[in-house]
Amino acid sequence: MAMEIDSIEYRLSCVLRGHEDDVRGICICGESGIATSSRDRTVRLWAADPNTKHKYNLSKTFAGHTSFVGPLAWIAPSDRFPEGAIVSGGMDTQVLLWDVSTGEVVERMKGHQYQVTGLTVDDNGDIISSSMDCTLRRWSKSQAVESWEAHKVAVQAVIKVSSGEFLTGSSDSTIKLWRGRTCLHTFMGHSDTVRGLALMPGIGVLSASHDCTVKLWALTGQVLMEMAGHTSLVYSVAAHSSGLVASGSEDRFLKIWKVEKLNLKNRVEVGSGRGRGQERFVPDCMFASLDMEHVFKALSIQDVYGMPNFWKMEMLKTVGGLKLTDLPGVEALQVPGTIDGQTMVIREGDNGVAYSWNSKQSQWDKIGEVVDGPDDASSGQVYNGTRYDYVFDVDIGDGLPIRKLPYNRSENPYDVADKWLINENLPLTFREQVVEFILQNSGQKTFTPDPSFKDPYTGGMLFANFPCSVAPKPTFKHIPKKGMLLFDTAQFDGILKKIAEFNAALASDPDQKALALPESEFSKLGAIVKVLKDTSHYHSSTISDADMSLLLRLLKSWPPQMMFPVIDAMRMTILHPDGATSLHKHTEGQKDLLKEIFEKAVAEPTQPANVLTICRAVVNLFKASCFRLWLHSNFSEVLDALSRSRPGFNKHAHLAYATLLLNYAVLVIELKDNEAQAQVLSAALEVAEDGSQDVDSRYRALVAIGSLMLNGAVKSIAIDFDVQNIAKECKLSKDPKVSEVAADIEQLIKTT
């Protein structure tokens, strides 16, 4: 049985002050004291005061991470480390090993792509780290001797069970038991991210989860008990050999539980967050058909029902019988029609809009918004041979398959919700959310529960206190972002002047004279600029193959330090409808010439002007649908290269990079690429949390984050990345738009 210890009074005995920002991790360091990690990018060691009981003094400060520090692990004193060592992992993707006696980094381990989330040390001294990049790495003498994908989504925690065996917890809601790289068993029972793990001496392992519960597991994977009482995400859990369990939560409570006995045969005692658990008797016959995990789910449903959940549930909207998600975006208007009068329906926000091709004007003319006919919603639909008033297409997020939810207005929505959740093998804790979904999407404003209804588990009136009105759908000022941002202005005279200057320098250098343009070819650049300046005639002007070949030849052959004005000319050429088509035609069959130019522009030693102009040029590629495949397939390389160059960015480069992240957010949301969404999110969070960023860069990064959380599949990952604190800080900005989008994100976090 697990219960809170309400007979013991706990008092605050000591406060350790020294960190300048949020404390992210705590580690007991044997007799040396306590180590803490913080968002202030430091690790601090606190030693017990020899003269005062329960008091600790700051002993050492370890500074070396470039972003906030999270997990910590302790290495006991040895010949190598007479005073012991501390291992730390950070959002900067690094694992650092600190010698406590000197306070210096003795090993710096690099290899993870994203934030390091967990650390443990094996008996042989190897360090095992987990990361948001879904992998585990085993390090020996600063080298990664093993690395593998442990889960399909972020790994949140890792602990050692015995030498060579360890457990991982993940955002996929599972726990895995490993022996080396071999997964021995997968523990399934949580309905949301497993955030923390701790060994329960002599019994098994404890897990803390975003589903607001703590579970105790046997190492066979059997759920021994569930501790339900927190009203928000549970971040951490710890245990003592006496049977005490401590859990920390987003609800601002530390709860202490006592595991008194594990008699699971004929009687199960369940504790709740409201005080001592009550005894409940379970017939023997239940154990013949249900495993213990399901028994505990059933018995504790009253305790966990009222807690908030973070499950996404959306109806797939249709317009004119077409699924909105199947419609192309506004970039489809960049592709010319084939015949006059050709029609096309595209997605603009939450609406479908029809366009017709005007061959005389060479443009798509807007016809109007597409709406469902008067009978579309009332004629009913057939599902499994039965006609219903509604058959909803339901997206529950995280890349899971679309589910069908049939419903008749004459039915009890609570009954429908129960049956549907059971049939779909989804947690019953989502009952109220399903009911609200049904009422909202069937146009019903209220529903009065049947007074004769009895809860099958408790016999009580489970629905008696539920609100009968549907909460209004939250609205946001700045998210989600629709469409792409571009850099569509240029100083063409300055571009031509700089190209002419570089051309003259090449002509005067005997070794590079062959690279210079003769006057006849240089004059073509002036003709290209003249076309690009005349935006009012873009529909009728062209960029010839010869013009495009000239620009590409300069980008390939000129020295890197002379590339940037030509890249800038290319950036503006991309915005010309014919220019984008011509560039795509020239680069498509040349072994990825576009990638070759990009890599040349960002190569070491980096040229700041090249990095700025190539970043802006890639941003403009988002205007043309023909480059969507290139942008998607090369996004990791593009983001990684530009991210490495960030230390040398000026204000303009920071803005270009933030704009690129925002455009990528829109693209990967539309493509439903969850892995790419996580990478864009991570990069945007780094920009948003950087207080030295200019207002516009920070704003665009925040819009990217909010859009990914709202319409993407990474809301729980953003919460894991501590987006709440970033939003809290940005909400204090003096700039209204930064403050407002931060408020949007805070509201989104609170929305289920």
Short mmCIF file of C-alpha atoms in Angstrom, two decimals, residues 242-467:
data_model
loop_
_atom_site.label_atom_id
_atom_site.label_comp_id
_atom_site.label_asym_id
_atom_site.label_seq_id
_atom_site.Cartn_x
_atom_site.Cartn_y
_atom_site.Cartn_z
CA SER A 242 12.68 2.54 4.98
CA GLY A 243 9.84 2.44 2.46
CA LEU A 244 9.47 6.20 2.04
CA VAL A 245 8.95 7.54 -1.47
CA ALA A 246 9.19 11.23 -2.41
CA SER A 247 7.77 12.73 -5.60
CA GLY A 248 8.02 16.27 -7.00
CA SER A 249 5.50 17.77 -9.38
CA GLU A 250 4.60 20.76 -11.49
CA ASP A 251 1.72 21.24 -9.02
CA ARG A 252 4.37 22.68 -6.63
CA PHE A 253 3.95 19.88 -4.09
CA LEU A 254 6.51 17.44 -2.75
CA LYS A 255 4.58 14.37 -1.65
CA ILE A 256 5.92 11.74 0.75
CA TRP A 257 4.49 8.22 0.41
CA LYS A 258 4.95 5.15 2.56
CA VAL A 259 5.07 1.71 0.95
CA GLU A 260 3.82 -0.43 3.82
CA LYS A 261 3.02 -3.79 2.27
CA LEU A 262 2.52 -5.53 -1.02
CA ASN A 263 -0.27 -8.03 -0.40
CA LEU A 264 -1.84 -8.25 -3.85
CA LYS A 265 -3.75 -11.51 -3.58
CA ASN A 266 -7.19 -10.89 -2.10
CA ARG A 267 -7.05 -7.31 -0.96
CA VAL A 268 -5.55 -4.29 -2.62
CA GLU A 269 -5.10 -1.04 -0.74
CA VAL A 270 -4.69 2.07 -2.82
CA GLY A 271 -3.51 5.46 -1.58
CA SER A 272 -4.55 8.78 -3.05
CA GLY A 273 -3.32 12.32 -2.93
CA ARG A 274 -6.20 13.30 -0.65
CA GLY A 275 -4.97 11.43 2.42
CA ARG A 276 -4.95 7.83 3.50
CA GLY A 277 -6.17 5.25 1.01
CA GLN A 278 -9.32 3.32 1.73
CA GLU A 279 -9.47 -0.46 1.70
CA ARG A 280 -11.15 -2.03 -1.26
CA PHE A 281 -11.90 -5.73 -1.56
CA VAL A 282 -11.42 -7.44 -4.90
CA PRO A 283 -12.86 -10.88 -5.69
CA ASP A 284 -10.41 -13.63 -6.59
CA CYS A 285 -12.13 -14.04 -9.95
CA MET A 286 -10.87 -10.61 -11.10
CA PHE A 287 -7.29 -11.79 -10.92
CA ALA A 288 -8.02 -14.63 -13.31
CA SER A 289 -8.88 -12.28 -16.18
CA LEU A 290 -7.00 -9.06 -15.43
CA ASP A 291 -3.33 -8.43 -14.78
CA MET A 292 -2.41 -6.32 -11.80
CA GLU A 293 -1.76 -3.21 -13.90
CA HIS A 294 -5.38 -3.13 -15.09
CA VAL A 295 -6.71 -3.86 -11.59
CA PHE A 296 -4.89 -0.84 -10.22
CA LYS A 297 -6.09 1.31 -13.10
CA ALA A 298 -9.65 0.32 -12.30
CA LEU A 299 -9.39 0.81 -8.57
CA SER A 300 -7.71 4.19 -8.76
CA ILE A 301 -9.92 5.74 -11.41
CA GLN A 302 -11.69 7.96 -8.89
CA ASP A 303 -8.38 9.27 -7.65
CA VAL A 304 -6.93 10.13 -11.06
CA TYR A 305 -10.06 11.13 -12.95
CA GLY A 306 -10.04 14.77 -12.02
CA MET A 307 -6.41 15.43 -12.92
CA PRO A 308 -5.54 17.41 -16.05
CA ASN A 309 -4.15 15.54 -19.02
CA PHE A 310 -2.11 16.65 -21.98
CA TRP A 311 -3.62 14.46 -24.68
CA LYS A 312 -4.28 16.02 -28.07
CA MET A 313 -7.59 15.22 -29.76
CA GLU A 314 -8.63 16.95 -32.96
CA MET A 315 -11.31 16.37 -35.58
CA LEU A 316 -10.01 16.38 -39.14
CA LYS A 317 -11.93 19.21 -40.79
CA THR A 318 -13.44 18.75 -44.26
CA VAL A 319 -14.42 21.36 -46.83
CA GLY A 320 -16.64 20.42 -49.74
CA GLY A 321 -16.11 16.75 -48.92
CA LEU A 322 -12.30 17.14 -48.98
CA LYS A 323 -10.08 16.63 -45.93
CA LEU A 324 -8.44 19.95 -45.09
CA THR A 325 -5.14 18.21 -44.26
CA ASP A 326 -5.03 16.68 -47.75
CA LEU A 327 -5.19 20.05 -49.51
CA PRO A 328 -1.98 21.74 -50.74
CA GLY A 329 -0.76 24.90 -49.05
CA VAL A 330 -0.46 28.38 -50.51
CA GLU A 331 2.89 27.50 -52.10
CA ALA A 332 0.93 25.54 -54.73
CA LEU A 333 -0.01 28.89 -56.27
CA GLN A 334 3.62 29.28 -57.36
CA VAL A 335 3.19 26.46 -59.90
CA PRO A 336 1.53 27.68 -63.13
CA GLY A 337 -1.67 26.04 -64.32
CA THR A 338 -1.80 23.90 -67.46
CA ILE A 339 -4.99 25.21 -69.12
CA ASP A 340 -7.08 28.34 -68.84
CA GLY A 341 -9.87 27.92 -66.28
CA GLN A 342 -8.16 25.08 -64.40
CA THR A 343 -9.38 25.09 -60.78
CA MET A 344 -7.54 24.18 -57.61
CA VAL A 345 -8.54 24.15 -53.93
CA ILE A 346 -5.78 25.04 -51.46
CA ARG A 347 -5.59 25.28 -47.69
CA GLU A 348 -5.42 28.78 -46.22
CA GLY A 349 -5.43 28.58 -42.42
CA ASP A 350 -8.47 26.51 -41.42
CA ASN A 351 -10.29 27.12 -44.70
CA GLY A 352 -10.29 25.70 -48.20
CA VAL A 353 -10.09 28.35 -50.94
CA ALA A 354 -10.72 27.78 -54.65
CA TYR A 355 -8.56 29.38 -57.37
CA SER A 356 -8.83 29.42 -61.16
CA TRP A 357 -5.88 29.68 -63.56
CA ASN A 358 -5.89 32.84 -65.71
CA SER A 359 -3.61 32.06 -68.64
CA LYS A 360 -3.72 35.62 -70.03
CA GLN A 361 -2.50 37.13 -66.78
CA SER A 362 -0.39 34.07 -65.92
CA GLN A 363 -1.80 33.98 -62.42
CA TRP A 364 -4.23 32.15 -60.16
CA ASP A 365 -7.43 34.13 -59.56
CA LYS A 366 -9.21 33.64 -56.27
CA ILE A 367 -12.76 32.29 -56.67
CA GLY A 368 -13.76 32.09 -53.02
CA GLU A 369 -13.93 29.94 -49.91
CA VAL A 370 -15.18 26.37 -50.26
CA VAL A 371 -17.95 25.41 -47.83
CA ASP A 372 -19.87 22.22 -47.14
CA GLY A 373 -23.34 21.99 -48.65
CA PRO A 374 -26.40 22.26 -46.40
CA ASP A 375 -26.84 18.51 -46.30
CA ASP A 376 -23.20 17.52 -45.80
CA ALA A 377 -23.33 17.50 -42.01
CA SER A 378 -26.89 16.28 -41.55
CA SER A 379 -27.20 13.39 -43.97
CA GLY A 380 -25.32 11.03 -41.67
CA GLN A 381 -22.51 8.56 -42.37
CA VAL A 382 -22.14 4.79 -42.41
CA TYR A 383 -19.58 3.05 -40.21
CA ASN A 384 -19.24 -0.76 -39.98
CA GLY A 385 -22.59 -1.14 -41.76
CA THR A 386 -24.51 1.17 -39.37
CA ARG A 387 -25.67 4.72 -40.13
CA TYR A 388 -24.74 7.38 -37.59
CA ASP A 389 -25.42 11.09 -37.33
CA TYR A 390 -21.66 11.62 -37.20
CA VAL A 391 -18.53 9.57 -37.85
CA PHE A 392 -15.65 11.76 -36.72
CA ASP A 393 -12.11 11.33 -38.05
CA VAL A 394 -10.07 11.81 -34.86
CA ASP A 395 -6.38 12.67 -34.73
CA ILE A 396 -5.03 11.92 -31.25
CA GLY A 397 -1.57 13.20 -32.19
CA ASP A 398 2.00 11.92 -31.88
CA GLY A 399 1.85 10.33 -35.35
CA LEU A 400 -0.72 7.72 -34.31
CA PRO A 401 -3.30 6.41 -36.81
CA ILE A 402 -6.53 8.33 -37.40
CA ARG A 403 -9.40 6.84 -35.35
CA LYS A 404 -13.11 6.69 -36.28
CA LEU A 405 -15.58 7.86 -33.63
CA PRO A 406 -19.28 7.16 -34.49
CA TYR A 407 -21.99 9.07 -32.63
CA ASN A 408 -25.76 9.65 -32.69
CA ARG A 409 -27.21 12.76 -31.09
CA SER A 410 -29.71 10.61 -29.23
CA GLU A 411 -26.92 8.71 -27.43
CA ASN A 412 -25.40 9.42 -24.04
CA PRO A 413 -22.00 10.94 -24.95
CA TYR A 414 -20.44 9.57 -21.75
CA ASP A 415 -21.52 6.06 -22.71
CA VAL A 416 -20.17 6.57 -26.23
CA ALA A 417 -16.89 7.89 -24.83
CA ASP A 418 -16.46 4.89 -22.51
CA LYS A 419 -17.09 2.36 -25.26
CA TRP A 420 -14.84 4.15 -27.72
CA LEU A 421 -11.91 4.43 -25.29
CA ILE A 422 -12.18 0.74 -24.40
CA ASN A 423 -12.41 -0.31 -28.06
CA GLU A 424 -9.43 1.86 -29.00
CA ASN A 425 -7.40 0.69 -25.97
CA LEU A 426 -7.05 4.26 -24.71
CA PRO A 427 -6.97 5.34 -21.02
CA LEU A 428 -10.37 5.93 -19.42
CA THR A 429 -8.95 9.04 -17.78
CA PHE A 430 -9.62 10.78 -21.10
CA ARG A 431 -13.41 10.27 -20.81
CA GLU A 432 -14.26 13.92 -20.12
CA GLN A 433 -12.09 15.15 -22.99
CA VAL A 434 -13.82 12.79 -25.41
CA VAL A 435 -17.24 13.95 -24.19
CA GLU A 436 -16.28 17.59 -24.72
CA PHE A 437 -14.99 16.70 -28.18
CA ILE A 438 -18.29 15.01 -29.09
CA LEU A 439 -20.42 17.88 -27.80
CA GLN A 440 -18.35 20.53 -29.50
CA ASN A 441 -18.19 18.83 -32.90
CA SER A 442 -21.84 17.76 -32.93
CA GLY A 443 -23.02 21.26 -32.14
CA GLN A 444 -24.50 20.32 -28.76
CA LYS A 445 -23.98 22.99 -26.12
CA THR A 446 -25.12 21.12 -23.03
CA PHE A 447 -25.81 17.63 -21.84
CA THR A 448 -27.51 16.48 -18.63
CA PRO A 449 -26.20 13.13 -17.36
CA ASP A 450 -28.68 10.33 -16.69
CA PRO A 451 -29.34 10.49 -12.89
CA SER A 452 -29.67 6.71 -12.74
CA PHE A 453 -26.11 6.17 -14.03
CA LYS A 454 -23.80 4.30 -11.66
CA ASP A 455 -20.05 4.14 -12.05
CA PRO A 456 -19.11 0.49 -12.78
CA TYR A 457 -16.08 0.67 -10.51
CA THR A 458 -17.37 2.57 -7.49
CA GLY A 459 -21.16 2.55 -7.83
CA GLY A 460 -21.03 6.33 -7.37
CA MET A 461 -22.31 9.24 -9.44
CA LEU A 462 -19.05 9.83 -11.28
CA PHE A 463 -20.54 12.40 -13.63
CA ALA A 464 -22.70 14.31 -11.16
CA ASN A 465 -20.34 17.26 -10.81
CA PHE A 466 -19.15 17.53 -14.40
CA PRO A 467 -19.76 20.87 -16.14
#
